[in-house]
Coordinates of C-alpha atoms in Angstrom, one line a residue:
Chain A
X1088 CA 1.0 -40.9 1.1
X1089 CA 1.8 -37.3 2.2
X1090 CA -0.3 -34.2 2.6
X1091 CA 0.2 -33.3 -1.0
X1092 CA -2.4 -35.8 -2.3
X1093 CA -6.2 -35.5 -2.4
X1094 CA -6.6 -37.4 0.7
X1095 CA -4.7 -39.4 3.4
X1096 CA -4.3 -43.1 3.2
X1097 CA -4.3 -44.9 6.5
X1098 CA -3.8 -48.5 7.4
X1099 CA -5.9 -50.2 10.0
X1100 CA -5.8 -53.7 11.4
X1101 CA -8.7 -56.0 12.0
X1102 CA -10.6 -56.2 15.3
X1103 CA -10.4 -52.4 15.6
X1104 CA -12.9 -49.6 15.3
X1105 CA -12.1 -46.1 14.2
X1106 CA -13.1 -43.1 16.1
X1107 CA -13.4 -39.9 14.1
X1108 CA -14.0 -36.4 15.4
X1109 CA -14.1 -33.0 13.7
X1110 CA -14.0 -29.7 15.4
X1111 CA -14.0 -26.2 14.0
X1112 CA -12.2 -23.4 15.9
X1113 CA -12.9 -19.8 14.9
X1114 CA -11.0 -16.7 15.8
X1115 CA -12.9 -14.7 18.3
X1116 CA -15.1 -17.5 19.3
X1117 CA -12.8 -20.4 20.1
X1118 CA -9.7 -18.5 20.7
X1119 CA -9.0 -14.8 21.3
X1120 CA -8.2 -12.7 18.2
X1121 CA -4.6 -12.0 17.7
X1122 CA -3.4 -15.1 19.6
X1123 CA 0.0 -16.7 18.9
X1124 CA -0.4 -19.0 16.0
X1125 CA 1.7 -21.8 17.5
X1126 CA -0.6 -21.8 20.5
X1127 CA -3.7 -21.8 18.3
X1128 CA -2.3 -24.8 16.6
X1129 CA -1.4 -26.6 19.8
X1130 CA -4.8 -26.1 21.2
X1131 CA -6.7 -27.1 18.1
X1132 CA -4.9 -30.4 18.2
X1133 CA -5.2 -30.9 21.9
X1134 CA -9.0 -30.4 22.1
X1135 CA -9.5 -32.9 19.3
X1136 CA -7.3 -35.4 21.1
X1137 CA -9.5 -34.9 24.1
X1138 CA -12.6 -36.0 22.1
X1139 CA -10.7 -39.1 21.1
X1140 CA -9.6 -39.7 24.7
X1141 CA -13.2 -39.4 25.9
X1142 CA -14.1 -42.3 23.7
X1143 CA -11.4 -44.5 25.2
X1144 CA -9.6 -44.6 21.9
X1145 CA -5.9 -44.1 21.0
X1146 CA -5.5 -41.1 18.7
X1147 CA -3.5 -41.9 15.6
X1148 CA -4.1 -39.5 12.7
X1149 CA -5.0 -35.9 12.2
X1150 CA -6.1 -33.7 9.3
X1151 CA -6.0 -29.9 9.6
X1152 CA -7.8 -27.5 7.3
X1153 CA -6.9 -23.8 7.8
X1154 CA -8.6 -20.8 6.5
X1155 CA -6.8 -17.5 6.5
X1156 CA -7.6 -13.9 5.4
X1157 CA -4.2 -13.5 4.0
X1158 CA -1.2 -15.8 3.8
X1159 CA 1.3 -14.6 6.4
X1160 CA 4.3 -16.8 6.2
X1161 CA 5.4 -16.3 9.8
X1162 CA 1.9 -17.0 11.1
X1163 CA 1.6 -20.2 9.1
X1164 CA 5.1 -21.3 10.1
X1165 CA 4.1 -20.8 13.8
X1166 CA 0.9 -22.6 13.3
X1167 CA 2.6 -25.5 11.6
X1168 CA 5.1 -25.7 14.5
X1169 CA 2.2 -25.7 17.1
X1170 CA 0.3 -28.5 15.5
X1171 CA 3.4 -30.6 14.9
X1172 CA 4.6 -30.0 18.5
X1173 CA 1.3 -31.1 20.0
X1174 CA 0.9 -34.1 17.6
X1175 CA 4.4 -35.3 18.5
X1176 CA 3.8 -35.0 22.2
X1177 CA 0.9 -37.4 21.9
X1178 CA 2.4 -39.7 19.2
X1179 CA -0.1 -38.7 16.6
X1180 CA 0.6 -38.2 12.8
X1181 CA -0.7 -35.3 10.8
X1182 CA -1.7 -36.9 7.5
X1183 CA -3.5 -34.2 5.6
X1184 CA -3.9 -30.5 5.3
X1185 CA -5.6 -27.8 3.4
X1186 CA -5.3 -24.0 3.3
X1187 CA -8.1 -21.8 2.0
X1188 CA -8.8 -18.1 2.0
X1189 CA -11.4 -16.9 4.5
X1190 CA -11.9 -15.6 8.0
X1191 CA -9.4 -17.3 10.3
X1192 CA -10.6 -20.7 11.3
X1193 CA -9.4 -24.2 11.6
X1194 CA -11.1 -27.5 11.2
X1195 CA -9.3 -30.5 12.7
X1196 CA -10.3 -34.1 12.2
X1197 CA -8.8 -36.6 14.6
X1198 CA -8.9 -40.3 14.0
X1199 CA -8.3 -42.9 16.7
X1200 CA -8.6 -46.6 17.1
X1201 CA -10.2 -48.7 19.8
X1202 CA -10.6 -52.5 20.1
X1203 CA -14.0 -53.3 18.7
X1204 CA -16.8 -52.8 21.2
X1205 CA -14.6 -51.2 23.9
X1206 CA -15.2 -47.5 23.2
X1207 CA -16.6 -45.3 25.9
X1208 CA -19.9 -43.6 25.3
X1209 CA -21.7 -40.8 27.1
X1210 CA -25.0 -42.7 26.9
X1211 CA -24.3 -45.7 29.0
X1212 CA -24.1 -44.4 32.6
X1213 CA -26.1 -46.5 35.1
X1214 CA -28.0 -45.5 38.2
X1215 CA -25.8 -45.7 41.4
X1216 CA -22.6 -45.4 39.4
X1217 CA -19.9 -43.2 40.9
X1218 CA -19.1 -39.9 39.0
X1219 CA -15.4 -39.0 38.6
X1220 CA -13.5 -36.2 37.2
X1221 CA -9.8 -36.0 36.3
X1222 CA -7.4 -33.2 37.3
X1223 CA -8.8 -29.9 38.5
X1224 CA -11.6 -27.7 37.1
X1225 CA -11.5 -23.9 36.3
X1226 CA -8.0 -23.0 35.3
X1227 CA -8.6 -22.5 31.6
X1228 CA -11.6 -20.3 32.2
X1229 CA -9.7 -18.3 34.9
X1230 CA -6.9 -17.8 32.3
X1231 CA -9.4 -16.4 29.8
X1232 CA -10.9 -14.0 32.4
X1233 CA -7.3 -12.9 33.0
X1234 CA -6.8 -12.2 29.3
X1235 CA -4.7 -15.3 28.6
X1236 CA -1.4 -13.7 29.4
X1237 CA 0.9 -16.4 28.2
X1238 CA 4.5 -15.5 28.9
X1239 CA 6.5 -14.9 25.7
X1240 CA 8.4 -18.2 25.8
X1241 CA 9.0 -21.0 23.3
X1242 CA 6.5 -23.8 23.1
X1243 CA 8.9 -26.2 24.9
X1244 CA 9.1 -23.8 27.8
X1245 CA 5.4 -23.3 28.0
X1246 CA 4.8 -27.0 27.7
X1247 CA 6.9 -27.7 30.8
X1248 CA 4.7 -25.1 32.7
X1249 CA 1.4 -26.3 31.3
X1250 CA 0.2 -28.1 34.4
X1251 CA 1.0 -25.5 37.1
X1252 CA 0.9 -22.2 35.3
X1253 CA -2.7 -21.0 34.9
X1254 CA -1.8 -18.8 31.9
X1255 CA -0.9 -22.0 29.9
X1256 CA -4.0 -23.9 30.8
X1257 CA -6.2 -22.3 28.1
X1258 CA -3.9 -23.0 25.1
X1259 CA -2.4 -26.2 26.5
X1260 CA -5.1 -28.3 28.0
X1261 CA -4.2 -31.8 29.0
X1262 CA -6.1 -34.3 26.8
X1263 CA -6.5 -37.4 29.0
X1264 CA -5.5 -39.9 26.4
X1265 CA -3.8 -42.4 28.7
X1266 CA -6.7 -42.2 31.1
X1267 CA -9.3 -42.7 28.4
X1268 CA -7.5 -45.9 27.2
X1269 CA -7.1 -47.1 30.8
X1270 CA -10.9 -46.7 31.5
X1271 CA -11.9 -49.2 28.9
X1272 CA -13.8 -52.0 30.6
X1273 CA -13.8 -49.9 33.9
X1274 CA -15.9 -46.8 33.2
X1275 CA -19.6 -47.1 32.3
X1276 CA -19.6 -43.8 30.4
X1277 CA -17.3 -40.8 29.7
X1278 CA -17.3 -37.3 28.2
X1279 CA -14.7 -34.6 28.1
X1280 CA -15.5 -31.3 29.8
X1281 CA -15.3 -28.7 27.2
X1282 CA -18.5 -26.7 27.9
X1283 CA -18.1 -27.0 31.7
X1284 CA -18.6 -29.7 34.3
X1285 CA -22.3 -29.1 34.8
X1286 CA -23.0 -28.6 31.1
X1287 CA -21.2 -31.8 30.1
X1288 CA -22.5 -33.7 33.0
X1289 CA -25.9 -32.7 31.7
X1290 CA -25.0 -34.1 28.2
X1291 CA -24.0 -37.3 29.8
X1292 CA -27.0 -37.8 32.1
X1293 CA -29.5 -36.8 29.3
X1294 CA -27.9 -39.2 26.9
X1295 CA -28.0 -41.9 29.5
X1296 CA -31.5 -41.2 30.7
X1297 CA -30.4 -40.7 34.2
X1298 CA -29.9 -38.0 36.8
X1299 CA -26.9 -37.1 39.0
X1300 CA -26.1 -35.8 42.4
X1301 CA -22.9 -33.8 42.9
X1302 CA -21.1 -32.8 46.1
X1303 CA -19.9 -29.3 45.5
X1304 CA -17.2 -29.5 48.2
X1305 CA -15.7 -32.6 46.5
X1306 CA -15.2 -30.9 43.1
X1307 CA -11.4 -30.6 42.5
X1308 CA -11.1 -26.9 41.8
X1309 CA -8.1 -25.0 40.4
X1310 CA -6.2 -23.6 43.4
X1311 CA -8.6 -21.5 45.6
X1312 CA -11.3 -21.1 42.9
X1313 CA -14.9 -21.0 44.0
X1314 CA -16.5 -24.4 43.3
X1315 CA -19.7 -22.8 42.2
X1316 CA -17.9 -20.9 39.5
X1317 CA -15.6 -23.9 38.6
X1318 CA -18.4 -26.3 37.8
X1319 CA -19.6 -23.9 35.1
X1320 CA -16.2 -23.0 33.7
X1321 CA -15.5 -24.2 30.2
X1322 CA -12.3 -25.3 28.3
X1323 CA -10.7 -27.6 30.8
X1324 CA -10.9 -30.7 28.7
X1325 CA -10.8 -32.9 31.8
X1326 CA -12.6 -36.3 31.6
X1327 CA -15.8 -36.8 33.4
X1328 CA -16.7 -40.5 33.7
X1329 CA -18.9 -42.9 35.6
X1330 CA -18.2 -46.3 36.9
X1331 CA -19.9 -48.9 39.1
X1332 CA -19.0 -48.6 42.8
X1333 CA -17.5 -52.1 42.7
X1334 CA -14.7 -50.8 40.4
X1335 CA -13.7 -48.0 42.8
X1336 CA -10.6 -49.8 44.0
X1337 CA -9.3 -50.8 40.5
X1338 CA -10.0 -47.3 39.3
X1339 CA -8.1 -45.7 42.1
X1340 CA -5.1 -48.0 41.5
X1341 CA -5.1 -47.4 37.8
X1342 CA -5.1 -43.6 38.4
X1343 CA -2.1 -43.9 40.6
X1344 CA -0.3 -46.1 38.1
X1345 CA -0.8 -43.6 35.2
X1346 CA -0.2 -40.6 37.5
X1347 CA -3.5 -38.8 36.8
X1348 CA -5.5 -37.4 39.7
X1349 CA -9.1 -38.4 39.8
X1350 CA -11.8 -37.4 42.2
X1351 CA -15.2 -39.0 42.9
X1352 CA -17.6 -36.1 43.0
X1353 CA -21.0 -37.8 43.2
X1354 CA -23.4 -40.4 42.1
X1355 CA -25.6 -41.3 39.1
X1356 CA -29.3 -41.2 40.3
X1357 CA -32.6 -42.2 38.9
X1358 CA -34.7 -39.5 37.3
X1359 CA -33.6 -36.6 35.2
X1360 CA -32.4 -33.9 37.5
X1361 CA -28.8 -32.9 38.2
X1362 CA -28.6 -31.9 41.9
X1363 CA -25.7 -30.1 43.5
X1364 CA -25.3 -30.4 47.2
X1365 CA -23.1 -27.7 48.6
X1366 CA -22.4 -25.3 51.4
X1367 CA -24.8 -22.8 50.0
X1368 CA -27.6 -25.4 50.3
X1369 CA -29.0 -27.8 47.8
X1370 CA -29.2 -26.5 44.3
X1371 CA -31.7 -28.8 42.6
X1372 CA -31.6 -28.6 38.8
X1373 CA -30.9 -24.9 38.6
X1374 CA -32.6 -23.3 35.6
X1375 CA -29.4 -22.7 33.7
X1376 CA -28.9 -26.4 33.4
X1377 CA -32.2 -27.3 31.8
X1378 CA -31.2 -26.8 28.2
X1379 CA -28.0 -28.9 28.0
Chain B
X1389 CA -22.7 -44.7 17.6
X1390 CA -24.7 -41.7 16.5
X1391 CA -23.7 -38.1 15.9
X1392 CA -24.6 -37.3 19.6
X1393 CA -21.3 -38.7 20.9
X1394 CA -17.9 -37.1 21.1
X1395 CA -16.8 -38.9 18.0
X1396 CA -17.9 -41.4 15.5
X1397 CA -17.0 -45.1 15.8
X1398 CA -16.4 -46.9 12.5
X1399 CA -15.7 -50.5 11.8
X1400 CA -13.2 -51.5 9.2
X1401 CA -12.1 -54.9 7.9
X1402 CA -8.5 -56.1 7.4
X1403 CA -6.7 -55.7 4.1
X1404 CA -8.1 -52.2 3.6
X1405 CA -6.7 -48.8 3.8
X1406 CA -8.6 -45.7 4.8
X1407 CA -8.7 -42.6 2.7
X1408 CA -9.5 -39.4 4.6
X1409 CA -10.0 -35.9 3.2
X1410 CA -11.0 -32.6 4.8
X1411 CA -12.2 -29.6 2.9
X1412 CA -13.4 -26.3 4.2
X1413 CA -16.0 -24.3 2.2
X1414 CA -16.5 -20.6 3.1
X1415 CA -19.4 -18.4 2.1
X1416 CA -18.3 -15.9 -0.5
X1417 CA -15.2 -17.9 -1.4
X1418 CA -16.4 -21.5 -2.1
X1419 CA -20.0 -20.7 -2.7
X1420 CA -21.9 -17.5 -3.4
X1421 CA -23.3 -15.6 -0.4
X1422 CA -27.0 -16.2 0.1
X1423 CA -27.0 -19.5 -1.6
X1424 CA -29.7 -22.1 -0.8
X1425 CA -28.6 -24.1 2.2
X1426 CA -29.7 -27.4 0.7
X1427 CA -27.5 -26.8 -2.3
X1428 CA -24.5 -25.6 -0.2
X1429 CA -24.9 -28.9 1.7
X1430 CA -25.2 -31.0 -1.4
X1431 CA -22.1 -29.4 -2.9
X1432 CA -20.0 -29.7 0.2
X1433 CA -20.6 -33.4 0.3
X1434 CA -20.1 -33.9 -3.4
X1435 CA -16.8 -32.2 -3.6
X1436 CA -15.4 -34.3 -0.8
X1437 CA -16.6 -37.5 -2.4
X1438 CA -14.8 -36.3 -5.5
X1439 CA -11.5 -36.3 -3.5
X1440 CA -12.2 -39.8 -2.4
X1441 CA -13.0 -40.9 -5.9
X1442 CA -9.7 -39.4 -7.2
X1443 CA -7.9 -41.8 -4.9
X1444 CA -9.8 -44.8 -6.2
X1445 CA -11.5 -45.3 -2.9
X1446 CA -15.1 -46.1 -2.0
X1447 CA -16.5 -43.3 0.2
X1448 CA -18.1 -44.6 3.3
X1449 CA -18.3 -42.0 6.1
X1450 CA -18.7 -38.2 6.4
X1451 CA -18.4 -35.8 9.2
X1452 CA -19.7 -32.3 8.8
X1453 CA -18.8 -29.2 11.0
X1454 CA -20.9 -26.1 10.4
X1455 CA -20.3 -22.6 11.6
X1456 CA -23.1 -20.1 11.4
X1457 CA -23.5 -16.5 12.4
X1458 CA -26.9 -17.2 13.9
X1459 CA -28.9 -20.3 14.2
X1460 CA -31.7 -20.1 11.5
X1461 CA -33.8 -23.2 11.9
X1462 CA -35.0 -23.1 8.3
X1463 CA -31.4 -22.7 7.0
X1464 CA -30.1 -25.5 9.1
X1465 CA -33.0 -27.8 8.1
X1466 CA -32.3 -27.2 4.4
X1467 CA -28.6 -27.8 4.9
X1468 CA -29.2 -31.0 6.8
X1469 CA -31.5 -32.1 3.9
X1470 CA -28.9 -31.3 1.3
X1471 CA -26.1 -33.2 3.0
X1472 CA -28.3 -36.2 3.7
X1473 CA -29.6 -36.2 0.1
X1474 CA -26.2 -36.2 -1.5
X1475 CA -24.8 -38.7 1.0
X1476 CA -27.7 -41.1 0.3
X1477 CA -27.2 -40.8 -3.5
X1478 CA -23.7 -42.1 -3.0
X1479 CA -24.4 -44.6 -0.3
X1480 CA -22.3 -42.7 2.3
X1481 CA -23.1 -42.4 6.0
X1482 CA -22.9 -39.1 7.9
X1483 CA -21.4 -40.2 11.2
X1484 CA -20.6 -37.0 13.0
X1485 CA -21.6 -33.3 13.1
X1486 CA -20.8 -30.2 14.9
X1487 CA -22.3 -26.7 14.9
X1488 CA -20.4 -23.6 16.1
X1489 CA -21.0 -19.9 16.0
X1490 CA -19.0 -18.0 13.4
X1491 CA -18.9 -16.8 9.8
X1492 CA -20.7 -19.2 7.6
X1493 CA -18.4 -22.0 6.7
X1494 CA -18.4 -25.8 6.5
X1495 CA -15.7 -28.4 7.1
X1496 CA -16.4 -31.8 5.7
X1497 CA -14.3 -34.8 6.3
X1498 CA -14.9 -37.8 4.1
X1499 CA -13.5 -41.3 4.8
X1500 CA -13.2 -44.0 2.2
X1501 CA -11.7 -47.4 1.9
X1502 CA -9.5 -49.0 -0.7
X1503 CA -7.8 -52.4 -0.9
X1504 CA -4.4 -52.0 0.6
X1505 CA -1.9 -50.7 -2.0
X1506 CA -4.5 -50.0 -4.7
X1507 CA -5.2 -46.3 -4.2
X1508 CA -4.6 -43.9 -7.0
X1509 CA -2.1 -41.1 -6.5
X1510 CA -1.2 -38.0 -8.4
X1511 CA 2.5 -38.6 -8.2
X1512 CA 2.8 -41.8 -10.2
X1513 CA 2.2 -40.8 -13.8
X1514 CA 4.7 -42.2 -16.3
X1515 CA 6.2 -40.8 -19.4
X1516 CA 4.2 -41.8 -22.5
X1517 CA 1.0 -42.5 -20.5
X1518 CA -2.2 -41.3 -22.1
X1519 CA -4.0 -38.5 -20.3
X1520 CA -7.8 -38.8 -19.9
X1521 CA -10.6 -36.7 -18.6
X1522 CA -14.1 -37.7 -17.6
X1523 CA -17.3 -35.9 -18.7
X1524 CA -17.1 -32.4 -20.0
X1525 CA -15.2 -29.3 -18.8
X1526 CA -16.5 -25.8 -18.1
X1527 CA -20.2 -26.0 -17.1
X1528 CA -19.7 -25.2 -13.4
X1529 CA -17.6 -22.2 -14.2
X1530 CA -20.1 -21.0 -16.9
X1531 CA -22.9 -21.4 -14.3
X1532 CA -21.0 -19.2 -11.9
X1533 CA -20.4 -16.5 -14.6
X1534 CA -24.2 -16.7 -15.2
X1535 CA -24.9 -16.0 -11.5
X1536 CA -25.8 -19.7 -10.7
X1537 CA -29.4 -19.2 -11.5
X1538 CA -30.7 -22.5 -10.1
X1539 CA -34.4 -22.9 -10.8
X1540 CA -36.5 -22.8 -7.6
X1541 CA -37.2 -26.6 -7.5
X1542 CA -36.8 -29.3 -5.0
X1543 CA -33.5 -31.2 -4.7
X1544 CA -35.0 -34.2 -6.3
X1545 CA -36.0 -32.3 -9.4
X1546 CA -32.7 -30.5 -9.6
X1547 CA -30.9 -33.8 -9.2
X1548 CA -32.6 -35.2 -12.2
X1549 CA -31.4 -32.2 -14.2
X1550 CA -27.9 -32.1 -12.8
X1551 CA -26.2 -33.6 -15.9
X1552 CA -27.8 -31.5 -18.6
X1553 CA -28.8 -28.3 -17.0
X1554 CA -25.9 -25.9 -16.7
X1555 CA -27.4 -24.1 -13.8
X1556 CA -27.2 -27.3 -11.7
X1557 CA -23.6 -28.1 -12.5
X1558 CA -22.1 -25.7 -9.9
X1559 CA -24.0 -27.0 -6.9
X1560 CA -24.4 -30.6 -8.1
X1561 CA -21.1 -31.7 -9.6
X1562 CA -20.7 -35.4 -10.4
X1563 CA -18.1 -37.0 -8.2
X1564 CA -16.8 -39.9 -10.3
X1565 CA -16.9 -42.4 -7.6
X1566 CA -17.6 -45.5 -9.8
X1567 CA -14.9 -44.4 -12.2
X1568 CA -12.4 -44.0 -9.5
X1569 CA -13.0 -47.5 -8.2
X1570 CA -12.9 -48.9 -11.7
X1571 CA -9.6 -47.2 -12.4
X1572 CA -7.7 -49.2 -9.7
X1573 CA -5.1 -51.3 -11.4
X1574 CA -5.7 -49.4 -14.7
X1575 CA -4.8 -45.8 -14.2
X1576 CA -1.2 -44.8 -13.3
X1577 CA -2.3 -41.6 -11.6
X1578 CA -5.4 -39.5 -11.0
X1579 CA -6.6 -36.2 -9.6
X1580 CA -9.9 -34.5 -9.6
X1581 CA -10.3 -31.2 -11.4
X1582 CA -11.4 -28.7 -8.9
X1583 CA -9.0 -25.8 -9.7
X1584 CA -9.3 -26.3 -13.5
X1585 CA -8.0 -28.8 -16.0
X1586 CA -4.6 -27.0 -16.6
X1587 CA -4.1 -26.2 -12.9
X1588 CA -4.8 -29.8 -11.8
X1589 CA -2.8 -31.3 -14.6
X1590 CA 0.0 -29.1 -13.4
X1591 CA -0.4 -30.6 -9.9
X1592 CA -0.3 -34.0 -11.3
X1593 CA 2.7 -33.5 -13.6
X1594 CA 4.7 -31.7 -10.9
X1595 CA 4.0 -34.4 -8.4
X1596 CA 5.0 -37.1 -10.9
X1597 CA 8.1 -35.2 -12.1
X1598 CA 6.9 -35.3 -15.7
X1599 CA 5.5 -33.0 -18.4
X1600 CA 2.4 -33.2 -20.6
X1601 CA 1.2 -32.4 -24.0
X1602 CA -2.5 -31.7 -24.5
X1603 CA -4.5 -31.4 -27.7
X1604 CA -6.8 -28.5 -27.2
X1605 CA -9.3 -29.7 -29.8
X1606 CA -9.7 -33.0 -28.0
X1607 CA -10.7 -31.5 -24.7
X1608 CA -14.4 -32.4 -24.1
X1609 CA -15.9 -29.0 -23.4
X1610 CA -19.4 -28.1 -22.1
X1611 CA -21.6 -27.5 -25.2
X1612 CA -20.1 -24.9 -27.4
X1613 CA -17.7 -23.5 -24.8
X1614 CA -14.3 -22.2 -26.0
X1615 CA -11.7 -24.9 -25.2
X1616 CA -9.1 -22.3 -24.1
X1617 CA -11.5 -21.0 -21.5
X1618 CA -12.7 -24.5 -20.5
X1619 CA -9.2 -25.8 -19.6
X1620 CA -8.9 -23.0 -17.1
X1621 CA -12.4 -23.3 -15.7
X1622 CA -12.7 -24.5 -12.1
X1623 CA -15.3 -26.5 -10.1
X1624 CA -16.0 -29.3 -12.5
X1625 CA -14.9 -32.1 -10.3
X1626 CA -14.2 -34.4 -13.2
X1627 CA -11.4 -36.9 -13.0
X1628 CA -8.1 -36.4 -14.8
X1629 CA -6.1 -39.6 -15.0
X1630 CA -3.2 -41.2 -16.8
X1631 CA -2.8 -44.7 -18.0
X1632 CA -0.3 -46.7 -20.1
X1633 CA -1.2 -46.8 -23.8
X1634 CA -1.6 -50.6 -23.6
X1635 CA -4.6 -50.2 -21.2
X1636 CA -6.5 -48.1 -23.7
X1637 CA -8.9 -50.8 -24.8
X1638 CA -9.7 -52.0 -21.3
X1639 CA -10.2 -48.5 -20.2
X1640 CA -12.6 -47.7 -23.1
X1641 CA -14.6 -50.9 -22.4
X1642 CA -14.8 -50.1 -18.7
X1643 CA -16.0 -46.6 -19.3
X1644 CA -18.8 -47.9 -21.6
X1645 CA -19.7 -50.5 -18.9
X1646 CA -20.1 -47.9 -16.2
X1647 CA -21.7 -45.4 -18.5
X1648 CA -19.2 -42.5 -17.9
X1649 CA -17.7 -40.7 -20.9
X1650 CA -14.0 -40.4 -21.0
X1651 CA -11.7 -38.7 -23.5
X1652 CA -8.0 -39.1 -24.2
X1653 CA -6.7 -35.5 -24.4
X1654 CA -3.0 -36.0 -24.6
X1655 CA 0.2 -37.7 -23.4
X1656 CA 2.6 -37.6 -20.5
X1657 CA 6.0 -36.3 -21.7
X1658 CA 9.5 -36.1 -20.3
X1659 CA 10.5 -32.8 -18.9
X1660 CA 8.5 -30.4 -16.8
X1661 CA 6.5 -28.4 -19.3
X1662 CA 2.8 -28.6 -20.0
X1663 CA 2.2 -27.9 -23.7
X1664 CA -1.1 -27.2 -25.2
X1665 CA -1.4 -27.9 -29.0
X1666 CA -4.3 -26.0 -30.5
X1667 CA -5.8 -24.1 -33.3
X1668 CA -4.3 -20.9 -32.0
X1669 CA -0.9 -22.5 -32.3
X1670 CA 1.3 -24.2 -29.8
X1671 CA 1.1 -22.7 -26.3
X1672 CA 4.1 -24.0 -24.5
X1673 CA 4.0 -23.7 -20.8
X1674 CA 2.2 -20.4 -20.7
X1675 CA 3.2 -18.2 -17.8
X1676 CA 0.0 -18.7 -15.8
X1677 CA 0.7 -22.3 -15.5
X1678 CA 4.1 -22.0 -13.9
X1679 CA 3.1 -21.8 -10.3
X1680 CA 0.8 -24.8 -9.9

């Protein structure tokens, strides 16, 4: 059943659970006004895939609802290209769509599957677990500060630069889909870093009823970025996860196998506070982190 | 897994297909500015359930993404009450949510299940099928023309008036969930009437590659409404469906059994035109209906 019908019809097998996530992205809030529509589309898909990845699920299906002030054919064509491009890179099918008139915004729903009982939650971290993060932190936010100066290239070209070129990191984050799947049965808890490492670590520790201690000098920062800035930088969509210390070796091997860098940046602790140990001294539960 | 996680985890059995629909509702476009938030919430859920009903599926799960200019606790509380109220009336679970800052709008995703291969499509009407519609047409649009003067009553009170009180019909449409399920194996095609009877009949006939002939004096209109106005009135969320003439008796019995009025208003025809036979003479494919 194609997008023309009232709704999408999806087949599922037994022994599986569905993982569903909806995100809304609004011009001016979730992406800069006047951005390229293909990049807006790419990003909208990628950030939803990241949510599915954080659950340890395999993304399968997407629906996209678009609201637009006025129908601009070129804009819509670019947008359609961007969502299709990203979806195809991750083997996900766009099964439904919707266009309405209104201020520019998108609502994307992603649906994934995971073997029953194996999904990763943010609420199941255990005291003394190691805390890991994928990739590096800070590039997307640095790109935003720099005005997101994406070179005027085709999607394919930008895609090949997405890892190393800071300007691509905002619109082309790297949803850690393979890592999420590989962490099933290994990680004790996971979350994606959309709000910033400290903010999302706060979400995870609060949900789990634990605290955390982070070593600032271990945080894998984008190039020469200041770690204190990087841990508060948003929009990276890296995975933050916890795992028992006894799994350290298996996790390290798995990360090498799938070719994704991971870094152990600290420990889950008893209590409620998130402490950051760093060169500037110990920052214990700074005020800004109270209201996660 | 509750709404606090990155995504919702849903269980499904085998032999089932999922039906997923996403709708965006924007203040000023899809509901009047300054509307009661509980009613906005109710309607957002109801219209999505209607999409699921039109597919012959049973609605199960909902996700709701809200964008708001500013967080007004009372507003959000009312909204939450409205979506929960409607969801509970139809036995559907809200499994995920999201609040972001932006112009007031909602994105609702509804997920339903249907036995594999039994869902109702809009593209499968056959020549000579009867064309039916549920309930009556025109009340919601009449309510809008009247300024949607909903009495200042609690949701429960309004709900008990939703069938007979015109003012309630806009915010509390009647998604035909039971009817959709009962039409599996009986109807040849179905669609819900959100854009208007003629508009959505046009969607159905175009998808099916057929025409239609409607008897204006058979259209079940709201009270003494003019049928020519009623067939173009939007927001009713009644079901429009087609079925082979040989199923007429079974369909009539089923409708009595589930207590939903249905009316046969015409026939599927060969060709592409939608003809309306009425007192004012035969209106053959009026211009306004060309661009469905």
